[in-house]
XYZ file of C-alpha atoms in Angstrom:
761
model
C -46.639 -0.632 -46.066
C -43.799 1.165 -47.802
C -43.122 0.043 -51.368
C -39.508 -0.731 -52.072
C -37.960 1.173 -54.942
C -34.288 0.750 -54.115
C -33.003 3.890 -55.829
C -35.555 6.211 -54.295
C -36.061 7.396 -50.760
C -36.406 10.523 -48.728
C -33.563 12.052 -46.727
C -34.456 10.178 -43.544
C -34.551 6.825 -45.347
C -31.127 7.452 -46.844
C -29.711 8.344 -43.440
C -31.335 5.259 -41.919
C -29.587 3.147 -44.562
C -26.183 4.466 -43.553
C -27.112 3.970 -39.887
C -27.685 0.334 -40.780
C -24.320 0.060 -42.535
C -22.296 1.989 -39.913
C -24.252 2.171 -36.621
C -21.336 3.805 -34.779
C -18.029 5.519 -35.490
C -16.288 2.430 -34.112
C -18.092 0.325 -36.684
C -16.917 2.637 -39.479
C -13.293 2.576 -38.295
C -13.391 -1.203 -37.907
C -14.539 -1.505 -41.527
C -11.976 1.004 -42.754
C -9.065 -0.808 -41.088
C -10.178 -4.400 -41.700
C -8.983 -4.470 -45.320
C -7.578 -1.278 -46.826
C -7.746 -2.732 -50.366
C -11.522 -3.009 -50.021
C -12.207 0.153 -48.016
C -10.047 2.289 -50.329
C -12.308 1.256 -53.219
C -15.670 1.476 -51.467
C -15.506 4.386 -49.030
C -14.942 7.138 -51.658
C -18.056 5.876 -53.474
C -20.076 5.709 -50.246
C -19.063 9.216 -49.174
C -19.677 10.609 -52.667
C -23.192 9.131 -52.687
C -23.955 10.595 -49.253
C -22.792 14.009 -50.477
C -24.856 13.816 -53.680
C -27.932 12.950 -51.659
C -27.396 15.995 -49.446
C -26.714 13.956 -46.303
C -23.350 15.628 -45.643
C -22.209 19.191 -46.274
C -18.747 18.277 -47.623
C -17.491 15.294 -49.587
C -14.983 14.077 -47.019
C -14.625 11.519 -44.258
C -14.908 14.060 -41.460
C -18.369 15.139 -42.607
C -19.399 11.494 -43.023
C -18.317 10.720 -39.425
C -20.406 13.620 -38.163
C -23.411 12.136 -39.962
C -22.747 8.746 -38.312
C -22.763 10.378 -34.871
C -26.007 12.203 -35.680
C -27.555 8.996 -36.992
C -26.609 7.146 -33.826
C -28.652 9.620 -31.801
C -31.550 9.876 -34.253
C -32.106 6.167 -34.855
C -31.165 4.753 -31.445
C -34.882 4.394 -30.693
C -35.112 1.764 -33.429
C -32.248 -0.229 -31.946
C -34.434 -0.681 -28.861
C -37.052 -2.376 -31.043
C -34.525 -4.947 -32.201
C -35.906 -8.460 -31.907
C -33.235 -11.037 -31.203
C -33.259 -13.832 -33.759
C -31.318 -17.077 -33.697
C -30.109 -17.281 -37.308
C -29.813 -15.377 -40.577
C -32.684 -17.457 -41.897
C -34.928 -16.009 -39.159
C -33.757 -12.469 -39.967
C -34.349 -12.936 -43.703
C -37.817 -14.386 -43.130
C -38.600 -11.492 -40.802
C -37.777 -9.033 -43.593
C -39.774 -10.944 -46.206
C -42.829 -10.875 -43.935
C -42.820 -7.059 -44.184
C -43.920 -7.293 -47.843
C -44.312 -10.917 -48.969
C -45.722 -9.912 -52.363
C -42.516 -8.145 -53.350
C -39.792 -9.625 -51.158
C -38.095 -12.960 -51.634
C -34.504 -14.139 -51.521
C -33.861 -13.554 -55.226
C -35.348 -10.048 -55.388
C -33.459 -9.001 -52.275
C -30.225 -10.402 -53.774
C -30.903 -8.378 -56.937
C -31.403 -5.151 -54.998
C -28.266 -5.814 -52.962
C -26.278 -6.360 -56.168
C -27.394 -2.936 -57.378
C -26.182 -1.345 -54.132
C -22.909 -3.310 -54.366
C -22.235 -1.898 -57.857
C -22.942 1.640 -56.696
C -20.539 1.377 -53.763
C -17.871 -0.710 -55.547
C -18.452 -3.922 -53.556
C -18.182 -7.382 -55.079
C -21.305 -8.751 -56.719
C -23.945 -10.261 -54.437
C -25.421 -13.633 -55.388
C -28.456 -15.413 -54.000
C -26.318 -18.499 -53.268
C -24.385 -16.519 -50.656
C -27.602 -15.919 -48.740
C -28.370 -19.617 -48.879
C -24.974 -20.499 -47.395
C -25.372 -17.932 -44.621
C -28.549 -19.645 -43.461
C -26.469 -22.574 -42.248
C -22.967 -21.306 -41.493
C -21.124 -18.094 -40.788
C -17.407 -17.390 -40.477
C -16.807 -14.184 -38.481
C -13.363 -13.736 -40.078
C -14.673 -13.993 -43.667
C -14.527 -10.488 -45.151
C -16.974 -11.286 -47.964
C -19.633 -12.287 -45.454
C -18.964 -9.218 -43.309
C -19.305 -6.940 -46.362
C -22.528 -8.689 -47.375
C -24.051 -7.921 -43.980
C -23.063 -4.242 -44.302
C -25.007 -4.044 -47.561
C -27.898 -6.099 -46.236
C -28.180 -3.888 -43.139
C -28.064 -0.781 -45.366
C -30.978 -2.052 -47.440
C -33.053 -3.288 -44.472
C -32.660 -0.082 -42.450
C -33.272 2.149 -45.433
C -36.611 0.440 -46.060
C -37.539 -0.796 -42.584
C -35.529 1.063 -39.928
C -38.200 0.223 -37.377
C -36.894 -3.381 -37.306
C -33.641 -2.147 -35.759
C -31.536 -4.653 -37.704
C -28.373 -2.645 -38.216
C -25.024 -4.283 -38.932
C -23.967 -4.659 -35.290
C -27.302 -6.177 -34.265
C -27.192 -8.692 -37.105
C -23.595 -9.711 -36.358
C -24.532 -10.054 -32.682
C -26.974 -12.807 -33.674
C -24.110 -14.914 -34.999
C -21.807 -14.104 -32.097
C -24.428 -15.251 -29.607
C -25.169 -18.402 -31.546
C -21.464 -19.203 -31.811
C -21.114 -18.737 -28.046
C -24.161 -20.902 -27.300
C -22.963 -23.670 -29.613
C -19.397 -23.563 -28.301
C -18.647 -26.566 -26.072
C -17.395 -26.152 -22.522
C -13.881 -24.744 -22.390
C -11.352 -27.567 -22.160
C -8.419 -25.344 -21.204
C -7.694 -23.103 -18.287
C -6.071 -23.192 -14.859
C -6.518 -26.041 -12.404
C -5.787 -25.123 -8.786
C -5.406 -28.023 -6.377
C -5.120 -28.023 -2.566
C -3.324 -31.056 -1.170
C -3.306 -31.847 2.569
C -0.096 -33.493 3.720
C 1.532 -34.426 7.025
C -0.138 -36.264 9.894
C -3.050 -38.648 9.318
C -5.943 -36.530 8.090
C -8.884 -36.286 10.461
C -12.344 -37.104 9.144
C -14.092 -34.110 7.650
C -10.936 -32.018 7.229
C -11.073 -32.080 3.418
C -14.706 -30.916 3.598
C -13.644 -28.009 5.820
C -10.987 -27.108 3.279
C -13.554 -27.129 0.446
C -15.936 -24.986 2.518
C -13.162 -22.481 3.233
C -12.339 -22.377 -0.474
C -15.986 -21.583 -1.284
C -15.930 -18.827 1.325
C -12.743 -17.408 -0.217
C -14.433 -17.224 -3.616
C -17.336 -15.388 -2.001
C -15.143 -13.003 0.024
C -13.112 -12.120 -3.077
C -16.374 -11.521 -4.981
C -15.305 -13.827 -7.814
C -18.906 -14.092 -8.986
C -17.932 -15.876 -12.216
C -16.718 -18.796 -10.050
C -19.786 -19.072 -7.805
C -21.145 -22.002 -9.801
C -17.787 -23.706 -10.366
C -17.742 -27.187 -8.900
C -15.126 -27.903 -6.255
C -14.123 -31.553 -6.571
C -12.375 -33.491 -3.831
C -10.768 -36.785 -2.873
C -9.454 -38.081 0.445
C -6.514 -35.635 0.479
C -7.203 -33.059 -2.245
C -9.736 -30.440 -3.286
C -9.481 -28.711 -6.665
C -11.389 -26.586 -9.147
C -10.936 -25.800 -12.835
C -11.035 -22.141 -13.917
C -11.638 -21.862 -17.698
C -9.624 -19.508 -19.852
C -11.433 -16.931 -21.963
C -12.804 -18.117 -25.331
C -10.299 -18.052 -28.160
C -7.406 -19.936 -29.751
C -5.938 -22.910 -27.941
C -2.775 -22.268 -25.960
C -2.923 -18.456 -26.175
C -1.373 -17.210 -22.870
C -3.202 -13.876 -22.913
C -6.546 -15.683 -22.616
C -5.448 -17.277 -19.323
C -4.844 -13.954 -17.526
C -8.058 -13.800 -15.510
C -7.823 -17.480 -14.551
C -4.187 -17.072 -13.474
C -5.073 -14.041 -11.329
C -8.046 -15.825 -9.747
C -6.053 -18.950 -8.952
C -3.260 -16.957 -7.280
C -5.798 -14.870 -5.352
C -7.327 -18.071 -3.988
C -3.880 -19.510 -3.250
C -2.969 -16.332 -1.344
C -6.122 -16.545 0.755
C -5.949 -20.269 1.442
C -2.234 -20.284 2.352
C -3.099 -18.028 5.304
C -6.626 -19.235 6.086
C -5.421 -22.813 6.390
C -2.804 -21.879 8.968
C -5.427 -19.987 10.967
C -7.825 -22.950 10.735
C -5.136 -25.301 12.042
C -4.118 -23.184 15.044
C -6.208 -25.097 17.590
C -5.902 -28.670 16.317
C -3.676 -31.337 17.802
C -2.599 -32.830 14.479
C -1.347 -30.039 12.255
C -1.511 -30.785 8.525
C 0.391 -28.767 5.968
C -1.156 -27.671 2.695
C 0.457 -27.659 -0.761
C -1.194 -25.652 -3.540
C -0.548 -26.632 -7.165
C -1.478 -24.322 -10.073
C -1.343 -25.836 -13.558
C -2.341 -24.066 -16.785
C -3.167 -25.908 -20.001
C -5.628 -28.605 -21.014
C -7.622 -29.858 -18.050
C -7.576 -33.443 -19.304
C -3.769 -33.627 -19.202
C -3.170 -31.599 -16.044
C -3.628 -34.369 -13.458
C -0.113 -35.801 -13.738
C 1.508 -32.358 -13.554
C -0.579 -31.476 -10.497
C 0.592 -34.687 -8.817
C 4.247 -33.896 -9.586
C 3.915 -30.354 -8.173
C 2.221 -31.606 -5.008
C 4.802 -34.302 -4.269
C 7.962 -32.379 -5.182
C 10.414 -32.149 -2.252
C 11.347 -28.455 -2.307
C 13.388 -26.893 0.507
C 12.072 -23.842 2.322
C 8.544 -22.486 2.506
C 7.362 -23.331 -1.021
C 3.716 -24.278 -0.623
C 2.351 -22.534 -3.776
C 3.700 -24.128 -6.944
C 3.176 -23.558 -10.669
C 4.089 -25.252 -13.917
C 5.934 -23.399 -16.709
C 2.826 -22.343 -18.608
C 1.007 -21.079 -15.506
C 4.049 -18.950 -14.670
C 4.072 -17.493 -18.200
C 0.336 -16.695 -18.069
C 0.695 -15.011 -14.665
C 3.564 -12.832 -15.837
C 1.806 -11.773 -19.028
C -1.249 -10.855 -16.921
C 0.982 -8.599 -14.762
C 0.002 -10.526 -11.627
C 1.824 -8.974 -8.664
C 3.782 -11.929 -7.315
C 7.481 -12.688 -6.786
C 8.341 -16.182 -8.010
C 11.378 -18.307 -7.260
C 14.433 -17.230 -9.220
C 14.987 -20.749 -10.574
C 12.673 -23.747 -10.838
C 12.963 -26.963 -8.883
C 13.435 -29.682 -11.513
C 11.637 -33.015 -11.183
C 12.888 -35.820 -13.427
C 10.121 -37.952 -14.846
C 10.555 -41.065 -16.964
C 10.470 -39.242 -20.298
C 10.641 -35.572 -19.342
C 11.775 -32.972 -16.862
C 9.141 -30.834 -15.158
C 9.972 -27.392 -13.836
C 8.288 -26.557 -10.538
C 8.116 -22.808 -9.826
C 7.275 -21.502 -6.362
C 5.652 -18.311 -5.114
C 8.171 -16.576 -2.873
C 5.798 -13.807 -1.836
C 2.942 -11.557 -2.897
C 3.098 -7.792 -3.392
C 0.358 -7.715 -0.831
C 0.550 -4.094 0.363
C -1.498 -2.780 -2.560
C -2.827 -5.669 -4.606
C -4.116 -8.674 -2.646
C -7.105 -8.318 -0.355
C -7.131 -8.745 3.414
C -7.701 -12.144 5.011
C -11.141 -11.646 6.652
C -10.316 -13.719 9.737
C -7.378 -11.414 10.547
C -9.716 -8.393 10.623
C -11.703 -9.801 13.539
C -11.296 -8.131 16.992
C -9.587 -11.080 18.665
C -6.776 -10.978 16.111
C -5.463 -7.406 16.149
C -6.386 -4.192 17.996
C -9.209 -2.053 16.662
C -9.453 0.571 19.418
C -7.226 2.625 21.731
C -7.435 0.325 24.727
C -6.584 -2.836 22.856
C -3.809 -0.973 21.001
C -2.046 -0.273 24.284
C -2.282 -3.957 25.198
C -1.061 -4.923 21.747
C 2.067 -2.769 22.087
C 2.832 -4.533 25.359
C 2.462 -7.900 23.632
C 4.631 -6.959 20.635
C 7.511 -5.379 22.515
C 7.489 -7.655 25.594
C 6.667 -11.089 24.225
C 6.958 -12.738 27.627
C 4.125 -10.562 28.870
C 0.787 -12.273 29.561
C -0.734 -10.126 26.791
C 1.213 -12.073 24.147
C -1.477 -14.677 23.585
C -4.446 -12.350 23.892
C -4.072 -11.410 20.230
C -4.476 -14.513 18.112
C -2.532 -13.016 15.219
C 0.586 -13.003 17.398
C -0.104 -16.549 18.537
C -0.400 -17.576 14.863
C 3.018 -16.068 14.106
C 4.605 -17.909 17.025
C 3.104 -21.188 15.852
C 4.018 -20.684 12.176
C 7.065 -18.381 12.075
C 8.037 -19.809 8.695
C 4.758 -18.732 6.999
C 5.829 -15.573 5.175
C 2.340 -15.098 3.715
C 0.713 -15.101 7.159
C 3.195 -12.647 8.693
C 2.999 -10.330 5.676
C -0.780 -10.164 5.973
C -0.613 -9.321 9.672
C 1.948 -6.592 8.935
C -0.318 -5.250 6.164
C -3.238 -4.826 8.561
C -1.003 -3.116 11.125
C 0.049 -0.670 8.410
C -3.565 -0.132 7.303
C -4.390 0.789 10.911
C -1.301 3.058 11.045
C 0.457 0.963 13.684
C 3.718 1.529 11.847
C 6.288 0.756 14.539
C 4.513 -2.474 15.474
C 4.390 -3.482 11.814
C 8.122 -2.870 11.534
C 8.799 -5.016 14.592
C 6.749 -7.926 13.217
C 8.664 -7.779 9.921
C 11.691 -8.996 11.840
C 10.154 -12.497 11.917
C 10.653 -12.639 8.156
C 13.885 -10.670 7.861
C 15.664 -12.652 10.573
C 15.373 -15.761 8.356
C 15.413 -13.994 4.973
C 17.403 -10.747 5.365
C 17.234 -9.957 1.639
C 13.536 -10.655 1.205
C 12.600 -8.031 -1.405
C 8.956 -7.447 -0.495
C 9.604 -7.313 3.247
C 12.470 -4.877 2.721
C 10.289 -2.747 0.439
C 7.541 -2.848 3.057
C 9.995 -1.562 5.661
C 10.984 1.270 3.308
C 7.280 2.084 2.898
C 6.751 2.075 6.667
C 9.346 4.804 7.124
C 7.838 6.732 4.206
C 4.408 6.513 5.870
C 5.955 7.729 9.123
C 7.618 10.620 7.294
C 4.344 11.645 5.643
C 2.608 11.514 9.028
C 4.875 14.247 10.447
C 3.644 17.821 10.703
C 7.056 19.519 10.699
C 9.806 19.298 8.095
C 12.572 18.241 10.505
C 10.694 15.127 11.633
C 9.711 14.404 8.039
C 13.375 14.448 6.965
C 14.355 12.165 9.851
C 12.080 9.337 8.694
C 12.664 10.062 4.995
C 16.408 9.497 5.411
C 15.652 6.167 7.112
C 13.461 5.156 4.182
C 16.227 6.124 1.746
C 18.711 4.031 3.713
C 16.398 1.035 3.316
C 16.246 1.718 -0.433
C 20.046 1.744 -0.635
C 20.221 -1.589 1.198
C 17.704 -3.123 -1.218
C 19.591 -1.955 -4.314
C 22.855 -3.337 -2.923
C 21.637 -6.700 -1.665
C 18.296 -7.793 -3.141
C 17.431 -9.341 -6.495
C 15.018 -6.841 -8.109
C 13.172 -8.394 -11.020
C 9.894 -6.467 -11.238
C 8.670 -2.888 -11.167
C 7.121 -2.521 -7.713
C 10.221 -1.612 -5.716
C 11.345 0.971 -8.264
C 7.830 2.372 -8.469
C 7.675 2.751 -4.688
C 11.105 4.393 -4.640
C 10.018 6.765 -7.387
C 6.918 7.653 -5.382
C 9.061 8.175 -2.290
C 10.899 10.951 -4.124
C 7.679 12.278 -5.641
C 6.019 12.468 -2.230
C 9.109 14.215 -0.894
C 8.863 16.829 -3.625
C 5.240 17.485 -2.731
C 5.971 17.806 0.980
C 8.793 20.291 0.304
C 6.530 22.180 -2.117
C 3.839 22.384 0.571
C 6.377 23.953 2.940
C 7.500 26.453 0.302
C 3.879 27.438 -0.306
C 3.321 28.030 3.418
C 4.232 31.639 4.285
C 5.532 30.920 7.790
C 7.370 27.673 7.076
C 8.928 28.927 3.847
C 10.713 31.560 5.940
C 11.585 29.122 8.738
C 13.242 26.586 6.412
C 14.567 28.898 3.698
C 18.164 27.799 4.383
C 17.313 24.072 4.121
C 15.041 23.817 1.082
C 14.439 25.583 -2.197
C 12.735 25.197 -5.552
C 15.702 23.102 -6.652
C 14.991 20.655 -3.780
C 11.547 20.011 -5.255
C 12.851 19.602 -8.811
C 15.702 17.358 -7.661
C 13.274 14.954 -5.998
C 11.101 14.968 -9.126
C 14.078 14.115 -11.337
C 15.036 11.243 -9.021
C 11.429 10.087 -9.049
C 11.511 10.008 -12.860
C 14.748 8.037 -12.803
C 13.365 5.233 -10.649
C 9.965 5.152 -12.328
C 11.747 4.700 -15.654
C 13.670 1.837 -14.075
C 10.343 0.313 -13.059
C 9.262 0.393 -16.693
C 12.553 -1.128 -17.837
C 12.388 -4.188 -15.578
C 8.762 -4.853 -16.538
C 8.358 -7.683 -19.104
C 6.291 -5.344 -21.312
C 8.752 -2.463 -21.005
C 5.806 -0.227 -20.095
C 4.583 -1.281 -16.613
C 1.117 0.192 -16.091
C 1.644 1.571 -12.577
C 5.128 2.971 -13.151
C 4.073 4.427 -16.512
C 1.131 6.273 -14.993
C 3.322 7.878 -12.357
C 6.183 8.530 -14.747
C 3.806 10.431 -17.023
C 2.404 12.442 -14.094
C 5.823 13.253 -12.618
C 7.117 14.377 -16.032
C 4.076 16.612 -16.491
C 4.332 18.019 -12.981
C 8.051 18.798 -13.256
C 7.523 20.526 -16.603
C 4.634 22.523 -15.133
C 6.801 23.822 -12.287
C 9.772 24.536 -14.535
C 7.581 26.567 -16.897
C 5.992 28.631 -14.133
C 8.098 29.336 -11.050
C 5.313 31.407 -9.524
C 3.655 28.077 -8.628
C 6.220 27.693 -5.857
C 4.963 30.826 -4.147
C 2.399 30.918 -1.313
C -1.230 31.565 -2.279
C -0.598 30.631 -5.940
C -2.935 27.751 -6.862
C -1.467 24.817 -8.767
C -3.004 25.270 -12.210
C -2.018 24.210 -15.699
C -3.221 27.151 -17.782
C -0.809 26.377 -20.648
C -1.915 22.797 -21.329
C 1.385 21.311 -20.143
C -0.241 18.051 -19.085
C -1.785 17.478 -22.526
C 1.475 18.273 -24.324
C 3.714 16.151 -22.113
C 1.222 13.276 -21.930
C 1.039 13.040 -25.730
C 4.845 12.978 -25.903
C 4.800 10.161 -23.380
C 2.095 8.194 -25.231
C 4.120 8.588 -28.435
C 7.271 7.322 -26.676
C 5.594 4.072 -25.568
C 3.841 3.419 -28.884
C 0.313 4.298 -27.824
C 0.001 7.181 -30.274
C 1.339 7.756 -33.789
C 1.811 11.435 -33.034
C 3.103 13.486 -30.128
C 0.898 16.457 -30.961
C -1.876 17.390 -28.507
C -3.614 19.463 -31.201
C -6.481 17.159 -32.104
C -10.100 17.662 -33.040
C -12.859 15.126 -32.670
C -14.466 16.222 -35.946
C -11.314 15.536 -37.961
C -11.363 12.026 -39.413
C -7.677 11.257 -38.884
C -7.672 12.765 -35.410
C -10.844 10.875 -34.528
C -9.272 7.575 -35.558
C -6.058 8.398 -33.637
C -8.034 9.324 -30.522
C -10.007 6.113 -30.742
C -6.793 4.092 -31.043
C -5.274 5.894 -28.037
C -8.473 5.417 -26.050
C -8.366 1.682 -26.687
C -4.770 1.442 -25.505
C -5.600 3.354 -22.339
C -8.681 1.205 -21.691
C -6.668 -1.994 -22.200
C -4.046 -0.814 -19.707
C -6.751 0.171 -17.219
C -8.401 -3.219 -17.585
C -5.117 -5.090 -17.098
C -4.214 -3.109 -14.006
C -7.698 -3.399 -12.483
C -7.345 -7.160 -12.926
C -4.284 -6.998 -10.647
C -5.907 -5.052 -7.812
C -8.047 -6.844 -5.230
C -7.207 -4.842 -2.094
C -10.357 -3.026 -0.974
C -8.451 -0.057 0.479
C -6.465 0.511 -2.732
C -9.238 0.056 -5.317
C -10.770 3.535 -4.659
C -7.342 5.126 -5.126
C -6.906 3.333 -8.476
C -10.348 4.399 -9.682
C -9.573 8.015 -8.829
C -6.179 7.801 -10.556
C -7.679 6.506 -13.785
C -10.402 9.165 -13.649
C -7.613 11.752 -13.767
C -6.273 10.093 -16.940
C -9.547 10.868 -18.732
C -9.772 14.468 -17.487
C -6.215 15.688 -16.924
C -4.131 13.894 -19.552
C -6.484 13.405 -22.511
C -5.698 15.588 -25.551
C -9.421 16.100 -26.187
C -12.129 16.308 -23.544
C -15.485 14.892 -24.661
C -18.826 14.101 -23.089
C -17.803 10.436 -23.209
C -14.532 10.924 -21.301
C -16.331 13.173 -18.809
C -18.934 10.472 -18.165
C -16.258 7.794 -17.766
C -14.333 9.890 -15.243
C -17.493 10.746 -13.309
C -18.450 7.066 -13.255
C -15.037 6.079 -11.825
C -15.243 8.775 -9.145
C -18.719 7.628 -8.192
C -17.528 4.013 -7.995
C -14.574 5.075 -5.834
C -16.948 6.877 -3.501
C -19.227 3.855 -3.161
C -16.233 1.604 -2.440
C -15.082 3.873 0.393
C -18.579 4.221 1.841
C -18.449 0.479 2.513
C -15.204 0.973 4.482
C -16.446 3.839 6.645
C -16.391 2.927 10.333
C -13.708 0.289 9.874
C -10.253 0.796 11.433
C -8.375 0.432 8.123
C -7.114 3.472 6.214
C -7.512 4.090 2.493
C -4.730 5.022 0.108
C -5.310 8.725 -0.361
C -6.106 10.829 -3.426
C -4.120 13.648 -1.824
C -0.435 14.390 -2.143
C 1.417 11.431 -3.647
C -1.316 8.765 -3.538
C 0.888 6.601 -1.264
C -0.230 8.221 1.977
C -2.881 6.612 4.162
C -5.970 8.451 5.363
C -9.280 7.608 7.013
C -12.238 6.657 4.800
C -14.024 9.780 6.038
C -11.196 12.034 4.803
C -11.082 10.200 1.481
C -14.800 10.886 0.988
C -14.186 14.605 1.487
C -11.390 14.539 -1.092
C -13.382 12.570 -3.656
C -16.361 14.890 -3.211
C -14.055 17.785 -4.101
C -13.141 16.099 -7.387
C -16.782 15.267 -8.185
C -17.751 18.840 -7.370
C -15.125 20.172 -9.789
C -16.645 18.187 -12.649
C -20.318 18.765 -11.853
C -19.944 22.496 -11.274
C -17.882 22.914 -14.432
C -19.642 20.505 -16.801
C -22.896 19.635 -15.009
C -25.180 20.079 -18.010
C -22.800 18.196 -20.308
C -23.182 15.019 -18.242
C -26.784 14.850 -19.472
C -25.900 15.017 -23.170
C -26.410 11.861 -25.184
C -23.718 12.493 -27.793
C -20.548 11.077 -26.225
C -18.455 12.502 -29.073
C -19.388 16.102 -28.345
C -16.191 18.017 -27.587
C -16.084 20.048 -24.383
C -14.353 23.343 -23.765
C -11.399 22.513 -21.511
C -10.901 26.223 -20.801
C -13.873 26.029 -18.439
C -11.581 24.218 -15.994
C -9.336 27.282 -15.846
C -6.234 25.089 -15.666
C -7.460 23.058 -12.690
C -6.411 19.412 -12.595
C -8.106 16.755 -10.508
C -4.751 15.168 -9.805
C -3.447 18.465 -8.360
C -6.457 19.381 -6.213
C -4.676 18.359 -2.999
C -1.096 18.129 -4.271
C 0.254 20.706 -1.814
C -1.973 19.679 1.052
C -0.076 19.941 4.354
C -2.606 18.645 6.879
C -1.993 15.050 8.000
C -3.781 12.499 10.169
C -1.028 11.307 12.485
C -0.989 8.125 14.561
C -3.256 5.066 14.545
C -6.652 5.594 12.984
C -8.588 4.732 16.169
């Protein structure tokens, strides 16, 4: 047993003490930024002591951070020995048992006071330890500082226990979570059956379909949620995340989940009711707030007499939570107002979902009796679509569903989405007329039509045909800007990508020796740059109309388009045939940092950063957190299985192509996303739906098999260039970006000319 003499200790013991105090760089930065008045007094003393003991080569923060990274690797084995305790009393008793003859609460308090004086902390008293046995306030800085000192002392003398600062704090976090009562706030989603007398068992069928929707959407956190029902209604309560009462940001996941279920059930119910004699309508009410007080609001939303197809309804707070969460839905421009005895209640309706990229397919519509999945049935389907009096009309149940419910915009949009996913573009366009004949200025349907002509343009192998469909898409865009109310980013983002994809197609022609000669009088380098500038213009507009002013999707593409335009402007040889698209001058890093600075994600626009510099390290960590938060928010919006792989690839390029510093950690994160994208697409192989491509402009559709080839190319680039680095344990180790020789994952197939034309089957 090691005798404790607090002021003595070999080099390893001293390092173990600092591992206890600051287990990770994040832990150090958290302490530094928590209270500058305290950290400005203590950190110089801590760093000076480490230097005097020979633990660091220079008396500065950068050297101290390097020691923390080394300690994390050296002492990680002890963290595995960590025994979870339930209270500070258990932890303290566990320490005392190591040497009961010398250790007790008072002697430990005395030793901690000595350490506190050395490092300029406030004096430690035994009474503080007594209080911590019964209560802990995570926001109390004195208590947090005490645990830093306590962890320093424990790990210096008994590192084998593994009780560093983070492990000790985790004990209290877990206990707080276990003691916390069930969440009383969240989102209640209610499904009300109206209309004809309700047949026996119909409400049970609705509840069963709701359970199946939860399963199909893989909302595993709701698997155990109880679905309650009455004679006419089924509902479930989705808790908000833990935190302050009434904080809208904590409702984001619940708002997304409730709208995802509403989207599924609004279509599933219509399909369930297709063959019944007594058709019952469904009204879906979504109310955010305290569960105990939501019942009256739910009742008001269900019973409100609203003209038009307004079956999904929200209260004010649910609308706010959905918008803050960046949920991709178009809501009614104005609320329907219901006058109650003492108040007025605003009832907001869902006009439509941005379904083409965000909301998942309705499983029933993917079945063979709904829509064609092979060449033979496709021929029959065309007959049914274009000649509705033909006997084929009722062979496809999706068409029969439209004829029975022509007012159900959600149903028709989902059928159109599957037609597009199977590259039946002209048929999709024809079916859109069911919506546009009643709602000629329906924003999402008009945007979908613009996308259809863009898809058709990208499917052409020659420039003349490409331009024919591109002009039609641009005409649709002009109509939308003249006639439709545009209140979110998606239309502008799609229009920006239309111009971006056009620039890439023209660039591909210029880089083809034969075609560049054939079309030299029609296109030029300026054609490419002009499309890029227009793309920037509309992507900026997408950011402007976003409530946050940033707009995650538009911002990503705006950053990429800016970088790409600058790359071409700086090196005109990239327009020439046989010249690979490479960024040998670090344009992407420079332009990306300018962009991050412009949106407030970075305090500097300089790409010249080093991981071993303390200020740079803190700035990189701050930027990384902003990027991760944006990624998390956007992932929360995306449920469409054929778009998720595209998003994972896109965010992998952020870590590799745009990051000012390339580290083992960012390499691992990118590789992980690529691997996840690959696994997602493997599950789609053999199905007749296309995947949003990683090639060209990311808005083109390609077969799962082609996507796998593209993703393997990106994985190969990383493994061949940095294969050994993926095995390194130190995530903060900086990599040599020059090994990439200017190659960018996002540009691997940027000038790809080959296309897969026509339906996928």
